[in-house]
Short mmCIF file of C-alpha atoms in Angstrom, two decimals:
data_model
loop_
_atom_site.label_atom_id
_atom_site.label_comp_id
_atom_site.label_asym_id
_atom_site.label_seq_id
_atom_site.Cartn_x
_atom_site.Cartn_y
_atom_site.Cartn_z
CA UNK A 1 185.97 37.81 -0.92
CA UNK A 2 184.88 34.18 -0.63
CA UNK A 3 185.35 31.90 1.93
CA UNK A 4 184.33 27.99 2.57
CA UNK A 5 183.80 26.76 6.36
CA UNK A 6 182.88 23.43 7.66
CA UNK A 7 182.04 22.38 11.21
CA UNK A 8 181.56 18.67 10.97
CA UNK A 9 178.98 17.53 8.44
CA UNK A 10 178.03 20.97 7.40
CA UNK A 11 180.03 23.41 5.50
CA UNK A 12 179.06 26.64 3.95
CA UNK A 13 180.35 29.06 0.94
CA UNK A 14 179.59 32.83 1.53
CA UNK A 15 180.63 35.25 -0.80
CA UNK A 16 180.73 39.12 0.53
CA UNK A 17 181.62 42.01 -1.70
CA UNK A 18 183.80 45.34 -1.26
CA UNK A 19 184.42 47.76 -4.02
CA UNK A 20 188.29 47.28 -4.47
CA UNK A 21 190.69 44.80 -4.18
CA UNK A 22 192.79 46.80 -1.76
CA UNK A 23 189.60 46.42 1.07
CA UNK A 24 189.41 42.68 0.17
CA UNK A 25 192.71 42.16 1.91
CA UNK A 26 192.06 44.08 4.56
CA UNK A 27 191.95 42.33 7.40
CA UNK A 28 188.85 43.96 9.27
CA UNK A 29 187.06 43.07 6.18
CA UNK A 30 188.54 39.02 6.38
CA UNK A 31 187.42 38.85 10.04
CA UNK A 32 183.67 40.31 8.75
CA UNK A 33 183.68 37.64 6.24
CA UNK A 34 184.96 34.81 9.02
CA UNK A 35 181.88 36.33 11.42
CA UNK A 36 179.52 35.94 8.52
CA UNK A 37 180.43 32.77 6.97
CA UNK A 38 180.58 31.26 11.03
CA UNK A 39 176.91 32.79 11.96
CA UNK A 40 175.85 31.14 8.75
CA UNK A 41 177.16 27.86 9.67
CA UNK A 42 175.97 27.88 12.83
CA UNK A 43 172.27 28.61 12.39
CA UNK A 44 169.44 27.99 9.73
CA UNK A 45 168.51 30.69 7.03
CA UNK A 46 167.70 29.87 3.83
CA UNK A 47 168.48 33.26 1.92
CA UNK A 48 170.73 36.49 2.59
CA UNK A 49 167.55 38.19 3.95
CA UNK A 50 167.10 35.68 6.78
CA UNK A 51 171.01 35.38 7.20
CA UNK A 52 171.09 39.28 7.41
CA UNK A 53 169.07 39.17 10.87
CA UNK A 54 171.20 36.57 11.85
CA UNK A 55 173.20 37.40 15.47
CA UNK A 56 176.74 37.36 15.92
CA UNK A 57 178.32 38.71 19.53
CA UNK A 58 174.31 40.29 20.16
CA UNK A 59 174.70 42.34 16.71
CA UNK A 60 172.88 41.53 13.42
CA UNK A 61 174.65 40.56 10.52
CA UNK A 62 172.87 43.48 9.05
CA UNK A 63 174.69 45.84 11.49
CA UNK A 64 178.09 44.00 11.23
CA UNK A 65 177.94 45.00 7.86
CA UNK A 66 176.68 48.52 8.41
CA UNK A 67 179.38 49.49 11.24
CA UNK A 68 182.19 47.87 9.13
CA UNK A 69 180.67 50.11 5.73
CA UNK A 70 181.13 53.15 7.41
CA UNK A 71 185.06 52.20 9.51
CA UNK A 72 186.20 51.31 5.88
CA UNK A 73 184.19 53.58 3.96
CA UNK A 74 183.45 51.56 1.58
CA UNK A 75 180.09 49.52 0.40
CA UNK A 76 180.38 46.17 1.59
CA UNK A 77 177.56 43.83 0.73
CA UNK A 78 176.73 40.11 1.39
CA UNK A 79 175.93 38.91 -2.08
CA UNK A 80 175.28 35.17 -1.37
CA UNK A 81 175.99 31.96 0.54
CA UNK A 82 175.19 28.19 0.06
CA UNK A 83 175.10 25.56 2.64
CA UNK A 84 176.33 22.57 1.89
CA UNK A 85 175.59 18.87 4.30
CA UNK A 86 176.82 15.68 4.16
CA UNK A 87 176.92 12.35 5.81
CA UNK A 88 179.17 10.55 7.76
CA UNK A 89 180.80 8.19 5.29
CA UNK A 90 181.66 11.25 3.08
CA UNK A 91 184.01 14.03 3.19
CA UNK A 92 184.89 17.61 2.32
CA UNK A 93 187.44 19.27 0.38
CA UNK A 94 187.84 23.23 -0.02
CA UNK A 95 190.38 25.17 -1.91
CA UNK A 96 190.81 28.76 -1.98
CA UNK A 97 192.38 30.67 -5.11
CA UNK A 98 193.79 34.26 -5.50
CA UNK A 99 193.17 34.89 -1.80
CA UNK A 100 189.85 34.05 -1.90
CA UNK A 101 188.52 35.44 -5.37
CA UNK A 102 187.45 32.04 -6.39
CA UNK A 103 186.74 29.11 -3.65
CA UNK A 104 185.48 25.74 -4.52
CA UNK A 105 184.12 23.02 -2.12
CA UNK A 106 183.20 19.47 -2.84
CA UNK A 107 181.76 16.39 -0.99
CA UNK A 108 182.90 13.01 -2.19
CA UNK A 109 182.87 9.24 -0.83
CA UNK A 110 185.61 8.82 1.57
CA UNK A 111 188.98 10.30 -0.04
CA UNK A 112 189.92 13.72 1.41
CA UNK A 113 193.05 14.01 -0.21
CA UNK A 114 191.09 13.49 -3.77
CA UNK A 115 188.24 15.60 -2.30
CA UNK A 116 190.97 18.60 -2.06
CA UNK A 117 192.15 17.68 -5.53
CA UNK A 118 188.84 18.21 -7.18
CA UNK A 119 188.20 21.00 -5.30
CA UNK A 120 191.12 22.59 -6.93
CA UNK A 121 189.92 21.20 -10.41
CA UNK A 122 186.87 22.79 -10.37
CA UNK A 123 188.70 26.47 -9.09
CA UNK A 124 190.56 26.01 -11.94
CA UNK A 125 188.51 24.33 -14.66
CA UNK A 126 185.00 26.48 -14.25
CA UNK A 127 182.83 23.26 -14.48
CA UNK A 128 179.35 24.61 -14.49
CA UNK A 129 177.60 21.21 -13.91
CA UNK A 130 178.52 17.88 -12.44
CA UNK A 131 176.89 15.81 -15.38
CA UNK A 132 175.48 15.80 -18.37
CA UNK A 133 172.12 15.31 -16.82
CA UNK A 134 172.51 18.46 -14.42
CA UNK A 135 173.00 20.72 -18.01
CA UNK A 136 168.86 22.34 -18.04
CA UNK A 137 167.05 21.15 -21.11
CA UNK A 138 166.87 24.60 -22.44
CA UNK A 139 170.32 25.56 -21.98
CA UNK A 140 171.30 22.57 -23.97
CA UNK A 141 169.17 23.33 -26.30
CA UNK A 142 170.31 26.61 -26.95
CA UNK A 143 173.56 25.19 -27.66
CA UNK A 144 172.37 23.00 -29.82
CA UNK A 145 171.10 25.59 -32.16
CA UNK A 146 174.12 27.70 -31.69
CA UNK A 147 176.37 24.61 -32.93
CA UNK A 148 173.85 24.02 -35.84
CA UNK A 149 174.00 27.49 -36.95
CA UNK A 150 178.04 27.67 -37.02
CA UNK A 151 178.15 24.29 -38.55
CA UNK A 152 175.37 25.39 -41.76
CA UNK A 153 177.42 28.74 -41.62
CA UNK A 154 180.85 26.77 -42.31
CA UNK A 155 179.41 25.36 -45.57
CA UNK A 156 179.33 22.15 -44.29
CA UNK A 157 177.72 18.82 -45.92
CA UNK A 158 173.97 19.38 -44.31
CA UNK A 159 173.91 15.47 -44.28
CA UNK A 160 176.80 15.58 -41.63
CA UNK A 161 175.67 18.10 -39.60
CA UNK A 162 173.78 16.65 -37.19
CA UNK A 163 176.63 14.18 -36.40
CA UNK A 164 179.06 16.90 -36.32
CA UNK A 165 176.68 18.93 -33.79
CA UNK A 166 176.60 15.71 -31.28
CA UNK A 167 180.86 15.65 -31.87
CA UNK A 168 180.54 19.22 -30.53
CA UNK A 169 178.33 18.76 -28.04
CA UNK A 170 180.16 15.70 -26.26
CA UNK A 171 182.89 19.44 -26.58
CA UNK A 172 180.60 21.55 -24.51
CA UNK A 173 180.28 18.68 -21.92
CA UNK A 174 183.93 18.50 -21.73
CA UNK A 175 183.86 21.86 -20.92
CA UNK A 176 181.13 22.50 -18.84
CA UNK A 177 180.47 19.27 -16.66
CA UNK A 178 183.08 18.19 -13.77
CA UNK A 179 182.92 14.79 -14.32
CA UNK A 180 183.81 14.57 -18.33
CA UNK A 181 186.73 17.03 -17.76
CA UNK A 182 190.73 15.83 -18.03
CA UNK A 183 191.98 15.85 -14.86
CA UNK A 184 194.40 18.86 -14.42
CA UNK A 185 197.02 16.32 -12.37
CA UNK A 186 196.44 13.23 -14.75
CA UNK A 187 195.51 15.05 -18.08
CA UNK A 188 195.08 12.07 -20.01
CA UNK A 189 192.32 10.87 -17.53
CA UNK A 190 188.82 11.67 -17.46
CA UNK A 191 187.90 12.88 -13.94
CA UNK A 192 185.12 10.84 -13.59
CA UNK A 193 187.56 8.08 -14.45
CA UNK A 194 189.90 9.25 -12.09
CA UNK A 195 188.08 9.20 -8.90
CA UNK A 196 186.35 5.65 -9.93
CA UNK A 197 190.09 4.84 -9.66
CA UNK A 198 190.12 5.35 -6.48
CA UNK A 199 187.33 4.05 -4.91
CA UNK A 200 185.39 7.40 -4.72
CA UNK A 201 182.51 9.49 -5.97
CA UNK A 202 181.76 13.12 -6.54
CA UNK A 203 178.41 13.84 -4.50
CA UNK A 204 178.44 17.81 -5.37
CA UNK A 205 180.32 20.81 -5.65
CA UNK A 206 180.04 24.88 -5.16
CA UNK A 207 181.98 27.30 -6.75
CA UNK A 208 181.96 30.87 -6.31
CA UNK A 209 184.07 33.43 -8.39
CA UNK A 210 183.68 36.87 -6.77
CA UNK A 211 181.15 39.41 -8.91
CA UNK A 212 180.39 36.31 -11.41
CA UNK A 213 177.40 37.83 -13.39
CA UNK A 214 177.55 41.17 -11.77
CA UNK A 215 178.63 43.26 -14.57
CA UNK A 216 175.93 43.69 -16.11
CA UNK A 217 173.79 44.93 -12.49
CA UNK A 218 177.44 47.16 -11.99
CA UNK A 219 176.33 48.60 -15.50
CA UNK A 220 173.04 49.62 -14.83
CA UNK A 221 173.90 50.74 -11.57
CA UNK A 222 175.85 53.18 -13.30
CA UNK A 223 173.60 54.19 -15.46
CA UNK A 224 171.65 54.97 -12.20
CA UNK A 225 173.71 57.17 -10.52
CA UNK A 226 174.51 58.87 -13.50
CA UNK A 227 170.72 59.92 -14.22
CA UNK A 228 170.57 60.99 -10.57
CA UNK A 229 173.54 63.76 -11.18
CA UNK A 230 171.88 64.56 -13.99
CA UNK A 231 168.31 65.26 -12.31
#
């Protein structure tokens, strides 16, 4: 389950696992998440470590966590959180999807209805960056030579191929940065374009998808236990 809080100009975005759906709407479980993702907010820890010795009602995180593991009997672990600040002039938005198994926040200039709005675009849209300039140099290259590859493997003129790569490229942007995606309630926009419409600017976003690039750790952990019964 994942949850976004603010109190004033800080918010937060904690993300705590269980091991089936049915425990994620349990509502012992929702009020664990609440006490995390408040403790969080209200103090200073800069990893799940320090946030794990954390108090809430004069009992660790850490111990929340174990008492509530053994009442539901299941694992529940606190995978990750990130705080998020901003200043006075800007403003939130949050949106929560599929009770809470993707949550998005964003801070932009002074628009809270539009802050809500893209929000809910990036929920929906799975923008991995805000701009081009946020994509790392390497993972752009690596896409780079993925595109050239398909594009020689197509049979295609090799004098057009590096224009055909860049074509594809401004794709992947489309795709993977916030601000050159169509806006899902104005399609034919840009929503960079969008929000310059109206006055604003997107500052940042966080977006969590519960168990995002856990399957392959679920994997091995398998593979673990399943040596163990063997031994």
């Amino acid at each position: 389950l994942a949850v976004a809080k603010i109190d004033g100009n800080k918010a937060v975005v904690v993300e705590v696992n269980s091991e089936t759906d049915f425990v994620a709407k349990n509502e012992e479980f929702k009020e664990l998440v609440d006490a995390i993702a408040d403790t969080v907010l209200s103090n200073d820890a800069s990893n799940v470590e320090e946030a794990l010795k954390l108090e809430h009602d004069g009992k660790t995180i850490e111990d929340l966590i174990v008492e509530k593991t053994s009442k539901i009997g299941e694992k529940l672990s606190f995978r990750r959180f990130e705080v998020v600040s901003k200043e006075d002039s800007q403003v939130f938005g949050t949106y929560s999807h599929m009770g809470g198994k993707i949550v998005a926040l964003t801070v932009l200039e002074n628009d809270a209805e539009l802050a809500k709005d893209i929000a809910m675009q990036a929920a929906a849209m799975r923008p991995l960056y805000l701009t081009r300039e946020d994509v790392p140099a390497d993972v752009l290259e690596k896409e780079k030579t993925i595109l050239h590859e398909q594009a020689e493997n197509e049979g295609l003129d090799p004098n057009k191929i590096d224009m055909i790569v860049n074509g594809r490229i401004n794709k992947y942007y489309e795709e993977v940065c916030l601000v050159d995606q169509g806006f899902i309630k104005e399609n034919k926009m840009k929503v960079n374009k969008y929000v310059e419409s109206k006055n604003s600017k997107i500052i940042s976003f966080v977006r969590y998808e519960v168990g995002e690039g856990m399957e392959k750790r679920e994997e091995n952990f398998a593979e673990e236990v399943a040596k163990q019964m063997n031994n």
